[in-house]
PDB file of C-alpha atoms in Angstrom:
ATOM      1  CA  MET A   1       0.000   0.000   0.000  1.00 89.00           C
ATOM      2  CA  ALA A   2       1.336   3.412  -0.951  1.00 97.00           C
ATOM      3  CA  TYR A   3       2.458   5.791   1.791  1.00 98.00           C
ATOM      4  CA  LYS A   4       1.532   9.255   0.565  1.00 98.00           C
ATOM      5  CA  ILE A   5       3.533  12.361   1.573  1.00 98.00           C
ATOM      6  CA  VAL A   6       2.950  16.012   0.685  1.00 98.00           C
ATOM      7  CA  CYS A   7       5.812  18.409   1.468  1.00 98.00           C
ATOM      8  CA  PHE A   8       5.822  22.204   1.706  1.00 98.00           C
ATOM      9  CA  CYS A   9       9.084  24.160   1.440  1.00 96.00           C
ATOM     10  CA  GLY A  10      10.131  27.343   3.236  1.00 95.00           C
ATOM     11  CA  GLY A  11       9.880  30.848   1.802  1.00 94.00           C
ATOM     12  CA  GLY A  12       7.925  33.297   3.968  1.00 96.00           C
ATOM     13  CA  ILE A  13       5.220  35.182   2.092  1.00 97.00           C
ATOM     14  CA  ARG A  14       6.037  33.047  -0.959  1.00 97.00           C
ATOM     15  CA  GLY A  15       4.017  30.341   0.767  1.00 98.00           C
ATOM     16  CA  LEU A  16       1.162  32.088  -1.030  1.00 98.00           C
ATOM     17  CA  LEU A  17       2.439  30.379  -4.178  1.00 98.00           C
ATOM     18  CA  SER A  18       2.469  26.992  -2.418  1.00 98.00           C
ATOM     19  CA  ALA A  19      -1.060  27.493  -1.110  1.00 98.00           C
ATOM     20  CA  THR A  20      -2.281  28.387  -4.602  1.00 98.00           C
ATOM     21  CA  ILE A  21      -0.671  25.261  -6.077  1.00 98.00           C
ATOM     22  CA  LEU A  22      -2.314  23.233  -3.311  1.00 98.00           C
ATOM     23  CA  GLN A  23      -5.668  24.780  -4.158  1.00 98.00           C
ATOM     24  CA  ASN A  24      -5.218  23.859  -7.822  1.00 98.00           C
ATOM     25  CA  LEU A  25      -4.428  20.258  -6.869  1.00 98.00           C
ATOM     26  CA  ALA A  26      -7.297  20.059  -4.390  1.00 98.00           C
ATOM     27  CA  ASN A  27      -9.737  21.421  -6.955  1.00 97.00           C
ATOM     28  CA  ALA A  28      -8.861  18.493  -9.200  1.00 97.00           C
ATOM     29  CA  TYR A  29      -8.356  15.901  -6.460  1.00 97.00           C
ATOM     30  CA  PRO A  30      -9.947  16.867  -3.122  1.00 96.00           C
ATOM     31  CA  ASN A  31      -8.609  13.659  -1.569  1.00 96.00           C
ATOM     32  CA  ILE A  32      -5.151  15.246  -1.334  1.00 97.00           C
ATOM     33  CA  LEU A  33      -6.364  16.877   1.890  1.00 96.00           C
ATOM     34  CA  GLY A  34      -7.886  13.852   3.587  1.00 96.00           C
ATOM     35  CA  LYS A  35      -5.911  10.922   2.174  1.00 97.00           C
ATOM     36  CA  THR A  36      -2.354  12.155   2.679  1.00 98.00           C
ATOM     37  CA  ASP A  37      -0.505   9.991   5.205  1.00 98.00           C
ATOM     38  CA  LEU A  38       2.112  12.608   6.150  1.00 98.00           C
ATOM     39  CA  PHE A  39       2.324  16.374   5.702  1.00 98.00           C
ATOM     40  CA  ALA A  40       5.898  17.676   6.096  1.00 98.00           C
ATOM     41  CA  GLY A  41       6.810  21.347   6.266  1.00 98.00           C
ATOM     42  CA  THR A  42       9.623  23.803   6.750  1.00 97.00           C
ATOM     43  CA  SER A  43       9.063  27.385   7.905  1.00 97.00           C
ATOM     44  CA  THR A  44       6.105  28.852   5.993  1.00 98.00           C
ATOM     45  CA  GLY A  45       5.379  25.287   4.846  1.00 98.00           C
ATOM     46  CA  SER A  46       4.852  24.401   8.493  1.00 98.00           C
ATOM     47  CA  GLY A  47       2.429  27.304   8.698  1.00 98.00           C
ATOM     48  CA  ILE A  48       0.414  25.869   5.818  1.00 98.00           C
ATOM     49  CA  ILE A  49       0.169  22.532   7.626  1.00 98.00           C
ATOM     50  CA  SER A  50      -0.858  24.319  10.821  1.00 98.00           C
ATOM     51  CA  TRP A  51      -3.750  25.960   8.980  1.00 98.00           C
ATOM     52  CA  LEU A  52      -4.745  22.584   7.531  1.00 98.00           C
ATOM     53  CA  LEU A  53      -4.769  21.103  11.034  1.00 98.00           C
ATOM     54  CA  ALA A  54      -7.009  23.976  12.104  1.00 98.00           C
ATOM     55  CA  GLY A  55      -9.494  23.054   9.369  1.00 97.00           C
ATOM     56  CA  LYS A  56      -8.623  25.750   6.840  1.00 98.00           C
ATOM     57  CA  THR A  57      -9.235  25.030   3.173  1.00 98.00           C
ATOM     58  CA  PRO A  58      -6.565  25.949   0.613  1.00 98.00           C
ATOM     59  CA  ALA A  59      -8.701  28.961  -0.333  1.00 98.00           C
ATOM     60  CA  GLY A  60      -8.820  29.935   3.316  1.00 98.00           C
ATOM     61  CA  ILE A  61      -5.025  29.609   3.589  1.00 98.00           C
ATOM     62  CA  ILE A  62      -4.605  31.849   0.549  1.00 98.00           C
ATOM     63  CA  GLN A  63      -6.796  34.413   2.260  1.00 98.00           C
ATOM     64  CA  GLU A  64      -4.645  34.188   5.395  1.00 98.00           C
ATOM     65  CA  TYR A  65      -1.555  35.034   3.361  1.00 98.00           C
ATOM     66  CA  LEU A  66      -3.301  37.982   1.722  1.00 98.00           C
ATOM     67  CA  THR A  67      -4.627  39.383   5.001  1.00 98.00           C
ATOM     68  CA  SER A  68      -3.037  38.334   8.301  1.00 97.00           C
ATOM     69  CA  GLU A  69       0.400  37.564   6.812  1.00 98.00           C
ATOM     70  CA  VAL A  70       0.486  40.815   4.847  1.00 97.00           C
ATOM     71  CA  GLN A  71      -0.535  42.693   7.981  1.00 97.00           C
ATOM     72  CA  PHE A  72       2.176  40.971  10.015  1.00 96.00           C
ATOM     73  CA  PHE A  73       4.927  41.716   7.493  1.00 96.00           C
ATOM     74  CA  SER A  74       3.814  45.329   7.030  1.00 94.00           C
ATOM     75  CA  PHE A  75       5.344  46.468  10.336  1.00 90.00           C
ATOM     76  CA  GLU A  76       9.056  45.769  10.217  1.00 85.00           C
ATOM     77  CA  ASP A  77      11.654  46.977  12.732  1.00 86.00           C
ATOM     78  CA  PHE A  78      14.488  48.236  10.537  1.00 89.00           C
ATOM     79  CA  GLU A  79      17.069  48.193  13.340  1.00 91.00           C
ATOM     80  CA  PRO A  80      19.571  45.477  12.323  1.00 91.00           C
ATOM     81  CA  THR A  81      20.479  44.712  15.949  1.00 93.00           C
ATOM     82  CA  LYS A  82      16.889  43.598  16.604  1.00 93.00           C
ATOM     83  CA  PRO A  83      14.563  41.056  14.965  1.00 95.00           C
ATOM     84  CA  GLY A  84      12.529  42.498  12.132  1.00 94.00           C
ATOM     85  CA  TYR A  85       9.385  41.008  13.669  1.00 96.00           C
ATOM     86  CA  ASP A  86       8.319  39.659  17.054  1.00 96.00           C
ATOM     87  CA  ILE A  87       8.550  35.860  17.355  1.00 97.00           C
ATOM     88  CA  ASP A  88       6.183  35.963  20.326  1.00 97.00           C
ATOM     89  CA  LEU A  89       3.442  37.205  18.004  1.00 97.00           C
ATOM     90  CA  VAL A  90       3.992  34.138  15.819  1.00 98.00           C
ATOM     91  CA  PHE A  91       3.631  31.872  18.832  1.00 98.00           C
ATOM     92  CA  ALA A  92       0.547  33.763  20.003  1.00 98.00           C
ATOM     93  CA  GLY A  93      -1.072  33.276  16.607  1.00 98.00           C
ATOM     94  CA  GLN A  94      -0.345  29.560  16.645  1.00 98.00           C
ATOM     95  CA  ALA A  95      -1.563  29.193  20.225  1.00 98.00           C
ATOM     96  CA  GLY A  96      -4.706  31.082  19.259  1.00 98.00           C
ATOM     97  CA  MET A  97      -5.455  28.422  16.654  1.00 98.00           C
ATOM     98  CA  HIS A  98      -4.416  25.307  18.546  1.00 98.00           C
ATOM     99  CA  GLY A  99      -4.275  26.230  22.220  1.00 98.00           C
ATOM    100  CA  VAL A 100      -2.147  23.664  24.046  1.00 98.00           C
ATOM    101  CA  LYS A 101      -2.868  20.821  21.633  1.00 98.00           C
ATOM    102  CA  LYS A 102       0.094  18.544  21.110  1.00 98.00           C
ATOM    103  CA  LEU A 103       1.194  16.873  17.907  1.00 98.00           C
ATOM    104  CA  ASN A 104       0.022  13.539  19.322  1.00 98.00           C
ATOM    105  CA  ASP A 105      -3.488  14.955  19.716  1.00 98.00           C
ATOM    106  CA  PHE A 106      -3.965  14.794  15.933  1.00 98.00           C
ATOM    107  CA  ASP A 107      -4.687  11.724  13.813  1.00 97.00           C
ATOM    108  CA  GLN A 108      -3.058  13.395  10.806  1.00 98.00           C
ATOM    109  CA  SER A 109       0.672  12.656  10.745  1.00 98.00           C
ATOM    110  CA  VAL A 110       2.833  15.768  10.490  1.00 98.00           C
ATOM    111  CA  LEU A 111       6.517  16.680  10.454  1.00 98.00           C
ATOM    112  CA  PHE A 112       8.017  20.103  11.153  1.00 98.00           C
ATOM    113  CA  THR A 113      11.750  20.819  10.780  1.00 98.00           C
ATOM    114  CA  SER A 114      13.687  23.159  13.061  1.00 98.00           C
ATOM    115  CA  PHE A 115      17.247  23.764  14.268  1.00 97.00           C
ATOM    116  CA  ASN A 116      18.396  24.345  17.844  1.00 97.00           C
ATOM    117  CA  VAL A 117      21.401  26.643  18.234  1.00 96.00           C
ATOM    118  CA  GLY A 118      22.460  25.118  21.548  1.00 94.00           C
ATOM    119  CA  SER A 119      23.375  26.786  24.822  1.00 92.00           C
ATOM    120  CA  ALA A 120      26.177  27.063  27.369  1.00 91.00           C
ATOM    121  CA  THR A 121      26.552  27.970  31.031  1.00 90.00           C
ATOM    122  CA  SER A 122      30.326  27.481  31.007  1.00 89.00           C
ATOM    123  CA  LYS A 123      33.117  26.204  28.776  1.00 84.00           C
ATOM    124  CA  THR A 124      32.470  22.684  30.006  1.00 88.00           C
ATOM    125  CA  GLU A 125      28.694  22.816  30.471  1.00 91.00           C
ATOM    126  CA  HIS A 126      27.131  23.246  27.081  1.00 92.00           C
ATOM    127  CA  THR A 127      24.589  21.835  24.646  1.00 91.00           C
ATOM    128  CA  PRO A 128      25.735  21.813  20.992  1.00 93.00           C
ATOM    129  CA  TRP A 129      23.393  22.814  18.250  1.00 94.00           C
ATOM    130  CA  GLN A 130      21.347  20.145  16.529  1.00 96.00           C
ATOM    131  CA  PRO A 131      18.539  19.615  14.012  1.00 96.00           C
ATOM    132  CA  ILE A 132      15.057  18.910  15.351  1.00 97.00           C
ATOM    133  CA  LEU A 133      12.338  16.958  13.568  1.00 98.00           C
ATOM    134  CA  TYR A 134       9.053  17.539  15.363  1.00 98.00           C
ATOM    135  CA  SER A 135       6.531  14.853  14.462  1.00 98.00           C
ATOM    136  CA  ASN A 136       3.733  12.661  15.775  1.00 98.00           C
ATOM    137  CA  LEU A 137       4.861   9.597  13.850  1.00 98.00           C
ATOM    138  CA  THR A 138       4.914   6.272  15.707  1.00 97.00           C
ATOM    139  CA  ASN A 139       7.326   6.414  18.661  1.00 95.00           C
ATOM    140  CA  SER A 140       8.546   9.884  17.725  1.00 97.00           C
ATOM    141  CA  PRO A 141      10.422  11.329  20.733  1.00 96.00           C
ATOM    142  CA  ASN A 142       8.727  14.723  20.502  1.00 95.00           C
ATOM    143  CA  GLY A 143       5.087  13.958  19.765  1.00 97.00           C
ATOM    144  CA  GLY A 144       4.248  15.622  23.072  1.00 98.00           C
ATOM    145  CA  THR A 145       5.377  18.997  21.737  1.00 98.00           C
ATOM    146  CA  THR A 146       2.613  21.537  21.273  1.00 98.00           C
ATOM    147  CA  VAL A 147       1.720  22.447  17.708  1.00 98.00           C
ATOM    148  CA  ALA A 148       2.311  26.101  18.587  1.00 98.00           C
ATOM    149  CA  LYS A 149       5.893  25.437  19.674  1.00 98.00           C
ATOM    150  CA  ALA A 150       6.711  23.152  16.752  1.00 98.00           C
ATOM    151  CA  VAL A 151       5.403  25.514  14.077  1.00 98.00           C
ATOM    152  CA  THR A 152       6.896  28.626  15.696  1.00 98.00           C
ATOM    153  CA  SER A 153      10.265  26.868  16.028  1.00 98.00           C
ATOM    154  CA  SER A 154      10.162  25.851  12.371  1.00 98.00           C
ATOM    155  CA  SER A 155       9.372  29.423  11.288  1.00 98.00           C
ATOM    156  CA  ALA A 156      11.941  31.430  13.285  1.00 97.00           C
ATOM    157  CA  MET A 157      14.086  32.794  10.464  1.00 95.00           C
ATOM    158  CA  PRO A 158      17.116  34.638  11.933  1.00 94.00           C
ATOM    159  CA  GLY A 159      17.098  38.362  11.305  1.00 93.00           C
ATOM    160  CA  MET A 160      13.428  38.294  10.431  1.00 94.00           C
ATOM    161  CA  LEU A 161      12.542  36.781  13.814  1.00 96.00           C
ATOM    162  CA  GLY A 162      14.293  35.936  17.037  1.00 95.00           C
ATOM    163  CA  SER A 163      14.744  32.316  18.045  1.00 97.00           C
ATOM    164  CA  TYR A 164      12.041  30.449  19.948  1.00 98.00           C
ATOM    165  CA  GLU A 165      13.420  28.575  22.960  1.00 97.00           C
ATOM    166  CA  GLY A 166      16.726  28.435  21.115  1.00 96.00           C
ATOM    167  CA  ASN A 167      15.145  27.061  17.940  1.00 97.00           C
ATOM    168  CA  ILE A 168      15.523  28.705  14.540  1.00 97.00           C
ATOM    169  CA  ASP A 169      14.079  28.194  11.092  1.00 96.00           C
ATOM    170  CA  GLY A 170      13.903  24.701   9.649  1.00 95.00           C
ATOM    171  CA  ALA A 171      15.696  25.973   6.543  1.00 92.00           C
ATOM    172  CA  PHE A 172      18.907  25.375   8.493  1.00 91.00           C
ATOM    173  CA  VAL A 173      17.982  21.690   8.519  1.00 89.00           C
ATOM    174  CA  ASN A 174      16.845  21.984   4.943  1.00 88.00           C
ATOM    175  CA  HIS A 175      14.648  24.389   3.054  1.00 91.00           C
ATOM    176  CA  ASP A 176      12.946  21.348   1.520  1.00 95.00           C
ATOM    177  CA  PRO A 177      11.747  18.742   4.067  1.00 96.00           C
ATOM    178  CA  THR A 178      11.321  15.890   1.576  1.00 97.00           C
ATOM    179  CA  LEU A 179      14.345  13.774   2.514  1.00 97.00           C
ATOM    180  CA  ALA A 180      13.539  14.174   6.213  1.00 97.00           C
ATOM    181  CA  ALA A 181       9.974  13.035   5.521  1.00 98.00           C
ATOM    182  CA  ILE A 182      11.121   9.983   3.556  1.00 98.00           C
ATOM    183  CA  ALA A 183      13.631   8.988   6.244  1.00 98.00           C
ATOM    184  CA  CYS A 184      11.106   9.430   9.076  1.00 98.00           C
ATOM    185  CA  ALA A 185       8.472   7.411   7.220  1.00 98.00           C
ATOM    186  CA  ILE A 186      10.936   4.557   6.790  1.00 98.00           C
ATOM    187  CA  TYR A 187      12.300   4.740  10.340  1.00 98.00           C
ATOM    188  CA  TYR A 188       9.187   5.451  12.411  1.00 98.00           C
ATOM    189  CA  GLU A 189       6.419   3.946  10.281  1.00 98.00           C
ATOM    190  CA  LYS A 190       8.485   1.035   8.900  1.00 97.00           C
ATOM    191  CA  VAL A 191       7.413   1.900   5.360  1.00 98.00           C
ATOM    192  CA  SER A 192       9.358   0.449   2.452  1.00 98.00           C
ATOM    193  CA  LEU A 193      10.990   2.991   0.175  1.00 98.00           C
ATOM    194  CA  SER A 194       9.239   1.428  -2.811  1.00 97.00           C
ATOM    195  CA  ASP A 195       5.853   2.228  -1.230  1.00 98.00           C
ATOM    196  CA  ILE A 196       6.545   5.945  -0.681  1.00 98.00           C
ATOM    197  CA  VAL A 197       4.907   8.518  -2.950  1.00 98.00           C
ATOM    198  CA  VAL A 198       5.780  12.215  -2.596  1.00 98.00           C
ATOM    199  CA  ILE A 199       4.439  15.457  -4.011  1.00 98.00           C
ATOM    200  CA  CYS A 200       6.642  18.395  -3.010  1.00 98.00           C
ATOM    201  CA  ILE A 201       5.295  21.943  -3.360  1.00 98.00           C
ATOM    202  CA  GLY A 202       7.862  24.744  -3.483  1.00 96.00           C
ATOM    203  CA  THR A 203       7.710  28.493  -2.959  1.00 96.00           C
ATOM    204  CA  GLY A 204       9.241  29.478  -6.291  1.00 95.00           C
ATOM    205  CA  LEU A 205      12.703  28.894  -7.729  1.00 93.00           C
ATOM    206  CA  MET A 206      14.811  32.067  -7.696  1.00 90.00           C
ATOM    207  CA  GLN A 207      18.079  31.436  -9.488  1.00 88.00           C
ATOM    208  CA  ASN A 208      21.334  32.935  -8.165  1.00 89.00           C
ATOM    209  CA  TRP A 209      24.768  33.508  -9.665  1.00 92.00           C
ATOM    210  CA  ILE A 210      28.026  35.363  -9.110  1.00 93.00           C
ATOM    211  CA  ALA A 211      28.994  37.382 -12.171  1.00 93.00           C
ATOM    212  CA  GLY A 212      32.750  37.692 -11.755  1.00 84.00           C
ATOM    213  CA  GLY A 213      35.428  35.119 -11.144  1.00 89.00           C
ATOM    214  CA  THR A 214      35.765  33.898  -7.561  1.00 95.00           C
ATOM    215  CA  HIS A 215      39.177  32.257  -7.997  1.00 95.00           C
ATOM    216  CA  THR A 216      40.948  34.894  -5.890  1.00 95.00           C
ATOM    217  CA  TRP A 217      38.131  35.722  -3.446  1.00 96.00           C
ATOM    218  CA  GLY A 218      38.933  35.862   0.238  1.00 97.00           C
ATOM    219  CA  ALA A 219      36.635  35.870   3.245  1.00 96.00           C
ATOM    220  CA  GLN A 220      35.593  39.493   2.676  1.00 95.00           C
ATOM    221  CA  GLN A 221      34.235  38.914  -0.819  1.00 95.00           C
ATOM    222  CA  TRP A 222      32.500  35.665   0.145  1.00 94.00           C
ATOM    223  CA  GLN A 223      30.888  37.378   3.108  1.00 94.00           C
ATOM    224  CA  ASN A 224      30.012  40.711   1.469  1.00 94.00           C
ATOM    225  CA  GLY A 225      30.346  40.293  -2.298  1.00 93.00           C
ATOM    226  CA  ASP A 226      32.476  42.385  -4.617  1.00 94.00           C
ATOM    227  CA  GLY A 227      29.846  44.901  -5.706  1.00 92.00           C
ATOM    228  CA  ASN A 228      29.467  43.500  -9.219  1.00 94.00           C
ATOM    229  CA  PRO A 229      25.994  44.671 -10.331  1.00 92.00           C
ATOM    230  CA  LEU A 230      25.624  41.652 -12.628  1.00 94.00           C
ATOM    231  CA  SER A 231      25.661  39.241  -9.693  1.00 93.00           C
ATOM    232  CA  ASN A 232      22.386  37.931  -8.344  1.00 90.00           C
ATOM    233  CA  THR A 233      22.984  37.035  -4.677  1.00 90.00           C
ATOM    234  CA  PRO A 234      20.419  39.114  -2.780  1.00 89.00           C
ATOM    235  CA  ALA A 235      20.493  39.469   0.990  1.00 87.00           C
ATOM    236  CA  LEU A 236      18.580  36.586   2.538  1.00 83.00           C
ATOM    237  CA  LEU A 237      18.196  37.986   6.049  1.00 85.00           C
ATOM    238  CA  VAL A 238      15.833  40.846   6.863  1.00 87.00           C
ATOM    239  CA  ASN A 239      18.002  43.914   7.622  1.00 85.00           C
ATOM    240  CA  GLY A 240      21.000  41.903   6.459  1.00 86.00           C
ATOM    241  CA  THR A 241      23.568  42.579   3.751  1.00 88.00           C
ATOM    242  CA  THR A 242      24.492  40.714   0.589  1.00 89.00           C
ATOM    243  CA  SER A 243      26.416  37.569   1.492  1.00 91.00           C
ATOM    244  CA  PRO A 244      27.279  35.235  -1.388  1.00 92.00           C
ATOM    245  CA  VAL A 245      28.459  32.474   0.935  1.00 92.00           C
ATOM    246  CA  LEU A 246      25.267  32.583   3.042  1.00 89.00           C
ATOM    247  CA  ASN A 247      23.225  32.555  -0.151  1.00 87.00           C
ATOM    248  CA  ALA A 248      25.172  29.530  -1.399  1.00 87.00           C
ATOM    249  CA  ILE A 249      24.807  27.689   1.908  1.00 83.00           C
ATOM    250  CA  MET A 250      21.065  28.248   2.212  1.00 79.00           C
ATOM    251  CA  SER A 251      20.080  28.267  -1.454  1.00 74.00           C
ATOM    252  CA  GLY A 252      22.493  25.671  -2.779  1.00 67.00           C
ATOM    253  CA  THR A 253      20.487  22.696  -1.564  1.00 61.00           C
ATOM    254  CA  SER A 254      17.233  24.523  -2.258  1.00 64.00           C
ATOM    255  CA  ILE A 255      17.896  24.870  -5.969  1.00 73.00           C
ATOM    256  CA  ASN A 256      17.943  21.252  -7.110  1.00 84.00           C
ATOM    257  CA  LEU A 257      19.868  18.926  -4.794  1.00 89.00           C
ATOM    258  CA  ILE A 258      16.962  17.670  -2.679  1.00 93.00           C
ATOM    259  CA  PRO A 259      14.597  17.327  -5.667  1.00 94.00           C
ATOM    260  CA  ASP A 260      17.311  15.517  -7.627  1.00 94.00           C
ATOM    261  CA  LEU A 261      18.073  13.131  -4.763  1.00 95.00           C
ATOM    262  CA  SER A 262      14.382  12.540  -4.100  1.00 96.00           C
ATOM    263  CA  GLY A 263      13.844  11.764  -7.767  1.00 96.00           C
ATOM    264  CA  MET A 264      16.756   9.327  -7.730  1.00 97.00           C
ATOM    265  CA  MET A 265      15.233   7.524  -4.765  1.00 97.00           C
ATOM    266  CA  LEU A 266      11.585   7.498  -5.805  1.00 98.00           C
ATOM    267  CA  GLY A 267      11.593   7.759  -9.597  1.00 97.00           C
ATOM    268  CA  GLN A 268       8.092   8.344 -10.968  1.00 97.00           C
ATOM    269  CA  ASN A 269       6.726   8.208  -7.419  1.00 98.00           C
ATOM    270  CA  TYR A 270       8.017  11.752  -6.885  1.00 98.00           C
ATOM    271  CA  ALA A 271       6.685  15.024  -8.280  1.00 98.00           C
ATOM    272  CA  TYR A 272       8.244  18.457  -7.691  1.00 98.00           C
ATOM    273  CA  LEU A 273       6.044  21.493  -8.231  1.00 98.00           C
ATOM    274  CA  ASN A 274       8.115  24.658  -8.040  1.00 97.00           C
ATOM    275  CA  PRO A 275       7.728  27.334 -10.741  1.00 97.00           C
ATOM    276  CA  THR A 276      10.739  29.460 -11.689  1.00 95.00           C
ATOM    277  CA  LEU A 277      10.318  33.113 -10.722  1.00 95.00           C
ATOM    278  CA  ASP A 278      11.670  35.899 -12.922  1.00 94.00           C
ATOM    279  CA  ARG A 279      12.338  38.218  -9.975  1.00 91.00           C
ATOM    280  CA  TYR A 280      13.528  38.144  -6.401  1.00 91.00           C
ATOM    281  CA  ILE A 281      10.648  38.214  -3.941  1.00 95.00           C
ATOM    282  CA  PRO A 282      11.800  38.621  -0.309  1.00 93.00           C
ATOM    283  CA  GLU A 283      10.170  36.540   2.385  1.00 94.00           C
ATOM    284  CA  ASN A 284       8.450  39.638   3.780  1.00 96.00           C
ATOM    285  CA  ASP A 285       7.315  41.170   0.461  1.00 96.00           C
ATOM    286  CA  VAL A 286       3.834  42.711   0.711  1.00 97.00           C
ATOM    287  CA  ASP A 287       3.726  44.491  -2.658  1.00 97.00           C
ATOM    288  CA  PRO A 288       0.301  43.701  -4.200  1.00 98.00           C
ATOM    289  CA  ALA A 289       1.810  43.258  -7.661  1.00 98.00           C
ATOM    290  CA  ASP A 290       4.305  40.681  -6.370  1.00 98.00           C
ATOM    291  CA  LEU A 291       1.585  38.830  -4.472  1.00 98.00           C
ATOM    292  CA  ALA A 292      -0.552  38.685  -7.604  1.00 98.00           C
ATOM    293  CA  TYR A 293       2.487  37.451  -9.537  1.00 98.00           C
ATOM    294  CA  LEU A 294       3.034  34.633  -7.028  1.00 98.00           C
ATOM    295  CA  GLN A 295      -0.536  33.457  -7.423  1.00 98.00           C
ATOM    296  CA  ALA A 296      -0.313  33.626 -11.206  1.00 98.00           C
ATOM    297  CA  GLN A 297       2.902  31.580 -11.210  1.00 97.00           C
ATOM    298  CA  ALA A 298       1.110  28.674  -9.543  1.00 97.00           C
ATOM    299  CA  SER A 299      -0.135  27.713 -12.992  1.00 96.00           C
ATOM    300  CA  ASN A 300       3.394  27.666 -14.428  1.00 96.00           C
ATOM    301  CA  CYS A 301       4.813  24.530 -12.835  1.00 97.00           C
ATOM    302  CA  ASP A 302       6.910  22.317 -15.089  1.00 96.00           C
ATOM    303  CA  PRO A 303       4.285  20.563 -17.288  1.00 97.00           C
ATOM    304  CA  SER A 304       5.888  17.135 -16.949  1.00 97.00           C
ATOM    305  CA  GLN A 305       6.077  17.452 -13.171  1.00 97.00           C
ATOM    306  CA  MET A 306       2.467  18.643 -12.969  1.00 98.00           C
ATOM    307  CA  ALA A 307       1.331  15.765 -15.178  1.00 98.00           C
ATOM    308  CA  ASN A 308       3.212  13.345 -12.932  1.00 98.00           C
ATOM    309  CA  ALA A 309       1.628  14.882  -9.815  1.00 98.00           C
ATOM    310  CA  MET A 310      -1.830  14.497 -11.316  1.00 98.00           C
ATOM    311  CA  GLN A 311      -1.070  10.890 -12.222  1.00 98.00           C
ATOM    312  CA  LEU A 312       0.088  10.186  -8.664  1.00 98.00           C
ATOM    313  CA  LEU A 313      -3.065  11.759  -7.271  1.00 98.00           C
ATOM    314  CA  GLU A 314      -5.187   9.731  -9.647  1.00 97.00           C
ATOM    315  CA  THR A 315      -3.383   6.491  -8.846  1.00 98.00           C
ATOM    316  CA  TYR A 316      -2.796   6.727  -5.104  1.00 98.00           C
ATOM    317  CA  TRP A 317      -5.022   9.396  -3.558  1.00 97.00           C
ATOM    318  CA  VAL A 318      -8.257   8.416  -5.324  1.00 90.00           C
TER     319      VAL A 318
END
């Protein structure tokens, strides 16, 4: 029997694109909402799953992005020594939806990625940083975590937000949670790899490049760039500066590595829906034209990948 996974990648306000793709899929195959065995999310993808757990429809999630998310991102603190936005407001919003419900309180299996930056009380007494995979899968060690904590922890992008109990954005585990979802399904649910079917929904592919040669670059250029206007390595952190090496670290695996590896593992049992964007859209962009563009791009997924997704839905979800 097929084990069906739907994954949502990170990307802030660009989750509007993911929600619109989800709506398009659900319009054709409503069973994607009720027959998925595991929803896995990173950052804004975790937020989408949280809304699904709260009973929101894809149309309702789209409306949340266009209203509450736009309102939240409209009031940024531009002081670079402070978070751009208040992480406690994120937690309050999640707690308002779910109260103190724990992951184990839900029948729907979920997975949220996060990253703990560790702590120290002395040179010898310390906790090193580590990835965290919050889930309610069978025998998961953290199924007793509240939904509010798990989703907030997965969404705490540095610079944009402060950490939550030492946890930061799941993008530092991986922007795309697909491999984590596959591994957890095999380990916790004892599913065979051959039975796993995955549809991954992205937040838009924004291609990066460095225009000049990097053969002689030192730490300064890798950290701050060389000012070449033909480069496309935008600042990834709110109130941050251009950092080619940070862009490479965070975007390198987001571009194609995880989709390529997932495709190698699953073959035709994997579909990747992530339209290429022709512009850079920051995670906190609230420009109405950019938001409309994101929604329009939901119809521009790779045709072969969309056809494969529809075939998977027809074969395994129906």
